[in-house]
PDB file of C-alpha atoms in Angstrom:
ATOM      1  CA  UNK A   1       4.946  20.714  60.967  1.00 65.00           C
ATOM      2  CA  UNK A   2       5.871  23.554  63.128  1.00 91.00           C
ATOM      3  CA  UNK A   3       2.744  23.942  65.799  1.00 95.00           C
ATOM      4  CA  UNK A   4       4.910  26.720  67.599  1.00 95.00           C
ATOM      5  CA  UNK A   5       5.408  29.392  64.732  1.00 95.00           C
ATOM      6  CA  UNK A   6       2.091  29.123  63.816  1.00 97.00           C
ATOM      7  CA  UNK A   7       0.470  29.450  67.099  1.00 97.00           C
ATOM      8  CA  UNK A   8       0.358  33.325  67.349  1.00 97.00           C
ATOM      9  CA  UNK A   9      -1.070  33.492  63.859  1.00 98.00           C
ATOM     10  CA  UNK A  10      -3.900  30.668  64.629  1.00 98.00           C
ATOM     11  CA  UNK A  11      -4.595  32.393  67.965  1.00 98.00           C
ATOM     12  CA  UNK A  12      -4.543  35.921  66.041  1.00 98.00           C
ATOM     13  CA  UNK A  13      -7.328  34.854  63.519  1.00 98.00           C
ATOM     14  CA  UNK A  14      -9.302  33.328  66.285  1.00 98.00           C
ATOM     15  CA  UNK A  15      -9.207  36.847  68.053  1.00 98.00           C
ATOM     16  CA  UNK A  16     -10.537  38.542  64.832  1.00 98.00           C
ATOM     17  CA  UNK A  17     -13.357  36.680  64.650  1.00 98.00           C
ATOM     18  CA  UNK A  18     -14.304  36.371  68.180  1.00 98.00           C
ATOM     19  CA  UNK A  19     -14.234  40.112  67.672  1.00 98.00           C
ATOM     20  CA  UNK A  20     -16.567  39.898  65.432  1.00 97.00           C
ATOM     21  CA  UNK A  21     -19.615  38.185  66.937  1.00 97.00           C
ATOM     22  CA  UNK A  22     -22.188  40.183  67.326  1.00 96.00           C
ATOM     23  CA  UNK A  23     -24.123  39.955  70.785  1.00 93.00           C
ATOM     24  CA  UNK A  24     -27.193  39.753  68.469  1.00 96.00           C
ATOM     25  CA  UNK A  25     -25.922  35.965  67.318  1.00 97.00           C
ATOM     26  CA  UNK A  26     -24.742  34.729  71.389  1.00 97.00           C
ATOM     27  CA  UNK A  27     -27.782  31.980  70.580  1.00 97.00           C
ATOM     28  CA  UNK A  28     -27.748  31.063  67.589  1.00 97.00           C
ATOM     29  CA  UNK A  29     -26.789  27.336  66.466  1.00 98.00           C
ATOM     30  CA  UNK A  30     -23.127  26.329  65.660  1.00 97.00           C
ATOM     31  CA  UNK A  31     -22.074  23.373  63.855  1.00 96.00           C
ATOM     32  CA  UNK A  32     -21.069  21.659  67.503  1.00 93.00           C
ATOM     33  CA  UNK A  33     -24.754  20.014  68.087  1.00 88.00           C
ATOM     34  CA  UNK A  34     -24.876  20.970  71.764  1.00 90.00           C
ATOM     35  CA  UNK A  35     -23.568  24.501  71.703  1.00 95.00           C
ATOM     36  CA  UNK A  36     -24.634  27.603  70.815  1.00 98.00           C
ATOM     37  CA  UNK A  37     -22.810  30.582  69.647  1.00 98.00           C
ATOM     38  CA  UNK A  38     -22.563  31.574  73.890  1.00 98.00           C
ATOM     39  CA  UNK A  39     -21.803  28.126  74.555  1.00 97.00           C
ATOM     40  CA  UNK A  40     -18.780  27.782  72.218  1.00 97.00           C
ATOM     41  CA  UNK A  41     -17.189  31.227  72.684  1.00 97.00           C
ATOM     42  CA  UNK A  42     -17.410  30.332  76.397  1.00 97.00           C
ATOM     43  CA  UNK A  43     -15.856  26.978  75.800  1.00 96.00           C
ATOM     44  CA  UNK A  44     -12.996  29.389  74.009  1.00 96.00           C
ATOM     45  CA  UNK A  45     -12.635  31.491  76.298  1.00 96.00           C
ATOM     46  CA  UNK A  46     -12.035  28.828  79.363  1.00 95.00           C
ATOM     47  CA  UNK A  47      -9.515  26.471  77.525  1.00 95.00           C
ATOM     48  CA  UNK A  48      -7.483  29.848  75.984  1.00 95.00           C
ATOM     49  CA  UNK A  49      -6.785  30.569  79.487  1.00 95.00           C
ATOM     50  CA  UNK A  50      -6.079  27.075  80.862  1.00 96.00           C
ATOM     51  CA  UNK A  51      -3.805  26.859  77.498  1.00 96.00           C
ATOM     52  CA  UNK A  52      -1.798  29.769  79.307  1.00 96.00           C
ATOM     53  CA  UNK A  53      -1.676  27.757  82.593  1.00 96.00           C
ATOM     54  CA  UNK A  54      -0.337  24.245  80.883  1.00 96.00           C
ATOM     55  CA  UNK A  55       1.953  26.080  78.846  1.00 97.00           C
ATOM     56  CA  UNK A  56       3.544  27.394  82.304  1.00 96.00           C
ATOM     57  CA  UNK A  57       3.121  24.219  84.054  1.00 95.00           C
ATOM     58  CA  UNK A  58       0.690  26.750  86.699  1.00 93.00           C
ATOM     59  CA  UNK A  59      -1.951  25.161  88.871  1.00 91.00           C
ATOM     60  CA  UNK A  60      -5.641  25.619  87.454  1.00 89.00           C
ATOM     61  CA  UNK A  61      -7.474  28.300  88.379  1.00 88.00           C
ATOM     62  CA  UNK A  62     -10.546  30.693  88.242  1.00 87.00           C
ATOM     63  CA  UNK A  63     -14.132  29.830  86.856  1.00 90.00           C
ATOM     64  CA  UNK A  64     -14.960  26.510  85.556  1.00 88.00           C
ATOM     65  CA  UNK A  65     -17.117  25.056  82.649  1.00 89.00           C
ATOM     66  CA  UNK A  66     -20.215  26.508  84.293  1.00 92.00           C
ATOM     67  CA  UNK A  67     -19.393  30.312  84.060  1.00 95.00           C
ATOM     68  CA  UNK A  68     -20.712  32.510  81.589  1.00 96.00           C
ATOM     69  CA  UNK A  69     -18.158  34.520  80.541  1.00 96.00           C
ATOM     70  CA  UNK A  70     -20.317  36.399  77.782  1.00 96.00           C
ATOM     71  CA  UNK A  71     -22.270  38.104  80.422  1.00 96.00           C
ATOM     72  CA  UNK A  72     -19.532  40.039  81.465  1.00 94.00           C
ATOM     73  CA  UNK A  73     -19.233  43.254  79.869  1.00 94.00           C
ATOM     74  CA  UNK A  74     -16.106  42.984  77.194  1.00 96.00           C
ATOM     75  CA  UNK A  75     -15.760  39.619  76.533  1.00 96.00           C
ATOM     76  CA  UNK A  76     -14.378  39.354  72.980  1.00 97.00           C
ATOM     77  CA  UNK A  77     -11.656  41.760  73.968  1.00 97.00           C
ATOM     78  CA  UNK A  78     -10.806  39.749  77.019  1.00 95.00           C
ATOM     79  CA  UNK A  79     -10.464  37.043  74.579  1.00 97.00           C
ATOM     80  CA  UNK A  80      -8.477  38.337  72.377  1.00 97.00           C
ATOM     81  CA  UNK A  81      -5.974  39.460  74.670  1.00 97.00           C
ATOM     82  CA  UNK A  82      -5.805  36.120  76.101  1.00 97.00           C
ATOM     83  CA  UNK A  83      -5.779  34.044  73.386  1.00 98.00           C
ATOM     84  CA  UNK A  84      -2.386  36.279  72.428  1.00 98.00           C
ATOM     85  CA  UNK A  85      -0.851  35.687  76.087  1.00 98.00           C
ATOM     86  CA  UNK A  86      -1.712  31.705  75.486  1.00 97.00           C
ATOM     87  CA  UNK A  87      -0.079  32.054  72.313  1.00 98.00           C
ATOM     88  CA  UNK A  88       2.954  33.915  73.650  1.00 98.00           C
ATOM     89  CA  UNK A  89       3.301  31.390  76.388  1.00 97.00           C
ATOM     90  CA  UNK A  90       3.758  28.374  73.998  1.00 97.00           C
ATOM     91  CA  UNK A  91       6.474  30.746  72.279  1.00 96.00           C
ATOM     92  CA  UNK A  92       8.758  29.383  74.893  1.00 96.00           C
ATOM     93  CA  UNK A  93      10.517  25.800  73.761  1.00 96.00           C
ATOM     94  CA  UNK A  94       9.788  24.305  77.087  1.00 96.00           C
ATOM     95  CA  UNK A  95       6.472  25.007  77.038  1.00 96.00           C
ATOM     96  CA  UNK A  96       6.714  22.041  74.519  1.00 96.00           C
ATOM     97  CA  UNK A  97       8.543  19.621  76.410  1.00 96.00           C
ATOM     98  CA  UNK A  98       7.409  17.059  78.880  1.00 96.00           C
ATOM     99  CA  UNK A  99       3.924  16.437  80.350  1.00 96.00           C
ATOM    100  CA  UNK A 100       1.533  19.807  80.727  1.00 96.00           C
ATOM    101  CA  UNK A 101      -2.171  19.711  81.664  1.00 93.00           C
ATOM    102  CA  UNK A 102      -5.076  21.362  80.907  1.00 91.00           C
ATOM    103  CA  UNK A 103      -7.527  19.950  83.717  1.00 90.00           C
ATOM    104  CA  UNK A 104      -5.161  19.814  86.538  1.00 83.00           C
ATOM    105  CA  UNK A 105      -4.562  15.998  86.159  1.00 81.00           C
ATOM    106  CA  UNK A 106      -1.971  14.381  85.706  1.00 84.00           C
ATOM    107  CA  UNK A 107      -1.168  15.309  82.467  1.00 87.00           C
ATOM    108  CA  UNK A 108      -0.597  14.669  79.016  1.00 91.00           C
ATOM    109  CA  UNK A 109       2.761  15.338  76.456  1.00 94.00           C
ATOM    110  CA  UNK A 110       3.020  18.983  76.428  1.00 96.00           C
ATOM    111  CA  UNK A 111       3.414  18.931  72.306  1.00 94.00           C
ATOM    112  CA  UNK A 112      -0.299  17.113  72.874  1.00 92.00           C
ATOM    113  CA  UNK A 113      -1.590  19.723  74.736  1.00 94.00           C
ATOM    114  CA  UNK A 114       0.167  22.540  72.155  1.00 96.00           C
ATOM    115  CA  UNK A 115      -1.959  20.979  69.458  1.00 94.00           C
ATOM    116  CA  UNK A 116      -5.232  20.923  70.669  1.00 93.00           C
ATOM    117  CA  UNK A 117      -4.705  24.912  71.913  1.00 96.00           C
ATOM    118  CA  UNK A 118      -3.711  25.220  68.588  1.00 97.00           C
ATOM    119  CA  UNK A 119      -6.630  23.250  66.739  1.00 95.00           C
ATOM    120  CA  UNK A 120      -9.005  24.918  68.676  1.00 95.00           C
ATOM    121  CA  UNK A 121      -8.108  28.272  67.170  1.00 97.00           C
ATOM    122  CA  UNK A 122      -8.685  26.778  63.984  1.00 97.00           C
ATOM    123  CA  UNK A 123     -11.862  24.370  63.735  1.00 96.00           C
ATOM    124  CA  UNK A 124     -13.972  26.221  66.941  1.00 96.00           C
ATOM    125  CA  UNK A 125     -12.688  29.547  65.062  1.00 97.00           C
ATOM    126  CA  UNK A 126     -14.312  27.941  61.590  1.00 98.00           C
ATOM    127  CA  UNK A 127     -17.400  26.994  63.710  1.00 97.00           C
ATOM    128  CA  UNK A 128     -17.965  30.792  64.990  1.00 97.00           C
ATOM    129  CA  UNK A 129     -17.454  32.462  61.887  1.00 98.00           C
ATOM    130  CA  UNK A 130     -20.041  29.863  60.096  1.00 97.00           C
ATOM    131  CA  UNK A 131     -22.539  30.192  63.032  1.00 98.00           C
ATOM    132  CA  UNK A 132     -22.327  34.350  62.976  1.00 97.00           C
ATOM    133  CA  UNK A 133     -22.031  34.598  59.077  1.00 96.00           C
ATOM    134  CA  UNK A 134     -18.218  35.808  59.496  1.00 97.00           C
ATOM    135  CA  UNK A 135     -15.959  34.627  56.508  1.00 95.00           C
ATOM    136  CA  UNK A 136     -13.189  32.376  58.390  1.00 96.00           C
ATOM    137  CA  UNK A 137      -9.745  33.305  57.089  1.00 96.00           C
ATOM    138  CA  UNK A 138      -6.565  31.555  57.958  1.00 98.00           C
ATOM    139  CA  UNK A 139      -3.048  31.944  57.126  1.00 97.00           C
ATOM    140  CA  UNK A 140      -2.280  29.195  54.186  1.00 97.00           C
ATOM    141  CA  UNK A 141       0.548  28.008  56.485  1.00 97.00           C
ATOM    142  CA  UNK A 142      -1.564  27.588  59.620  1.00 98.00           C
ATOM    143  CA  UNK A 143      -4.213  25.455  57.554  1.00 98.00           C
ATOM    144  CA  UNK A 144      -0.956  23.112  56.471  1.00 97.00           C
ATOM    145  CA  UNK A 145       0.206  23.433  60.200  1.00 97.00           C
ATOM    146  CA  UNK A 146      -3.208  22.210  61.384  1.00 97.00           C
ATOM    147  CA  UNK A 147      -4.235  19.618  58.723  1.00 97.00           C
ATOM    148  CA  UNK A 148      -0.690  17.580  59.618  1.00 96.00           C
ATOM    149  CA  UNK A 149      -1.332  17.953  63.003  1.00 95.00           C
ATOM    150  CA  UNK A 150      -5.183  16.886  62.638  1.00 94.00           C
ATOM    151  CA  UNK A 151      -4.589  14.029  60.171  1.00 93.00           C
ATOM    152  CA  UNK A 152      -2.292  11.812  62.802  1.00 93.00           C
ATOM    153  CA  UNK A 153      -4.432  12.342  66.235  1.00 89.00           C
ATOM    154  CA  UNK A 154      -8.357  12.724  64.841  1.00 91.00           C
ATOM    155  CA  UNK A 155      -8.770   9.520  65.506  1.00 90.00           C
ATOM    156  CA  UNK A 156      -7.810   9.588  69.194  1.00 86.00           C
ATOM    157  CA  UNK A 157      -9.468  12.999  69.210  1.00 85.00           C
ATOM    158  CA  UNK A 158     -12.800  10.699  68.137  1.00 88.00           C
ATOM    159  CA  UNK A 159     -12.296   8.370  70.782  1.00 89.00           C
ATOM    160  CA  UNK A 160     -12.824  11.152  73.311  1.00 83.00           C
ATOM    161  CA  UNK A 161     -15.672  12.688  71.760  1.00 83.00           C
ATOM    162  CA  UNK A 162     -13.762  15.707  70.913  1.00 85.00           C
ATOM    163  CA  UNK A 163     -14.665  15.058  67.064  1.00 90.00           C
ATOM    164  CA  UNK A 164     -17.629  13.548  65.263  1.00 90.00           C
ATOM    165  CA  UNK A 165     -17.420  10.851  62.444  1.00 92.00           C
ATOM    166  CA  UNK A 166     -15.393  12.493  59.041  1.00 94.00           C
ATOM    167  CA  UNK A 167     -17.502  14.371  56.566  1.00 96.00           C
ATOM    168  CA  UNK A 168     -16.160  13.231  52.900  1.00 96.00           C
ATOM    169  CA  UNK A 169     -14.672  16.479  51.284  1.00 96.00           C
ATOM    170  CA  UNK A 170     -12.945  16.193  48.039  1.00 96.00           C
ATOM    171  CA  UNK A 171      -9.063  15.772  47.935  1.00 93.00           C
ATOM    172  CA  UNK A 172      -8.966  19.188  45.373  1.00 96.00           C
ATOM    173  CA  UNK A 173     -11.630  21.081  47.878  1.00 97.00           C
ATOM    174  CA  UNK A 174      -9.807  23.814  49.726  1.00 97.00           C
ATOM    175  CA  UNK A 175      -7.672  22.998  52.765  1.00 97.00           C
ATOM    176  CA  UNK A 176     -10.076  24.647  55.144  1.00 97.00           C
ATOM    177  CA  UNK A 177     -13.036  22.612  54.335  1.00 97.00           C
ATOM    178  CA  UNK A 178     -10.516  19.094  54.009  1.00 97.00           C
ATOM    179  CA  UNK A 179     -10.151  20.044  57.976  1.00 97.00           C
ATOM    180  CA  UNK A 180     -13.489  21.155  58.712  1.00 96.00           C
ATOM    181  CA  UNK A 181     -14.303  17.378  57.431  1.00 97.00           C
ATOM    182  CA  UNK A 182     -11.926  15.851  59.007  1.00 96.00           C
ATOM    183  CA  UNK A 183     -12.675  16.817  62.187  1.00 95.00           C
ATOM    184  CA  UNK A 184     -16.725  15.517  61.790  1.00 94.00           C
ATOM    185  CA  UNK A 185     -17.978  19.020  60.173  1.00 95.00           C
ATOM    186  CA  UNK A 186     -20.269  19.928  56.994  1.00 96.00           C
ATOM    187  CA  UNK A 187     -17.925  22.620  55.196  1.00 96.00           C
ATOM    188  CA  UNK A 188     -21.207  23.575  53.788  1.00 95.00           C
ATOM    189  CA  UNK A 189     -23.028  23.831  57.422  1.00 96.00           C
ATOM    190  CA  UNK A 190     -25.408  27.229  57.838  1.00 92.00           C
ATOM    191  CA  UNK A 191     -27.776  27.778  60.729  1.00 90.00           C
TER     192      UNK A 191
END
């Protein structure tokens, strides 16, 4: 499993569809209970650029959890052209190594911290493109990247809230949807 080649890929196909929402669709449900379309693209939006700040070991800054970022004019293109610069950022081998944080705390192991930048391109991306009626597409290699890197940590991951309890998927169902459920999503969730 090789998080760091596939970052710029996962964060790439997160920037497509984030391009994609329409403003028409900012409240409409998403398969994360308490979120809404606004909600989750601002959730995106904030951890993309504190991804950029753990990846450089650089203190926490700018708005927190509270800000809308959607009501700012150009918001999927800010975005996108973050997401990239978070991605480049974890290009850089020590990005990987020791503790980085994402909160300002202490900190956790930097590969830690990779992987949930990482993940988040993938399932929140999944969880936009449902909610908006975009058809998610991955690489096939970022799908293996993610599903080896979700299988060992979901359950930690559910300890924290960060993922509900598994949704059975078949073994032969496509890799997408074996993540989706893995992480405590219907594959077959619609608004």
């Amino acid at each position: 499993m090789d998080v760091r080649s596939q970052m710029l890929p996962a964060a790439e196909a997160a920037a497509r569809i984030v391009l994609r929402v329409p403003e028409a669709k900012l409240d409409a449900p998403t398969p994360c209970p308490d979120w809404d379309v606004r909600a989750l693209l601002n959730h995106l939006i904030l951890w993309s650029a504190r991804g950029e700040a753990a990846a450089h070991r650089l203190p926490i800054t700018g708005p927190g959890e509270d800000h809308d970022f959607t009501a700012e004019p150009g918001w999927a293109g800010r975005y996108a052209e973050q997401v990239r610069k978070t991605a480049e950022a974890w290009q850089d081998p020590a990005a990987w190594e020791g503790k980085a944080s994402l909160t300002g705390g202490e900190g956790m192991p930097a590969r830690f911290i990779g992987g949930i930048i990482f993940g988040e391109c993938v399932t929140h991306g999944w969880d936009l493109a449902v909610a908006t009626g975009i058809e998610p597409v991955f690489p096939p290699e970022v799908l293996r990247t993610e599903w080896e890197r979700l299988a060992p940590t979901v359950e930690m991951g559910r300890e924290y809230g960060a993922f509900g309890a598994e949704v059975p998927v078949p073994e032969d169902a496509p890799l997408l949807d074996r993540i989706v459920g893995l992480s405590g999503r219907d594959p077959h969730w619609t608004p």
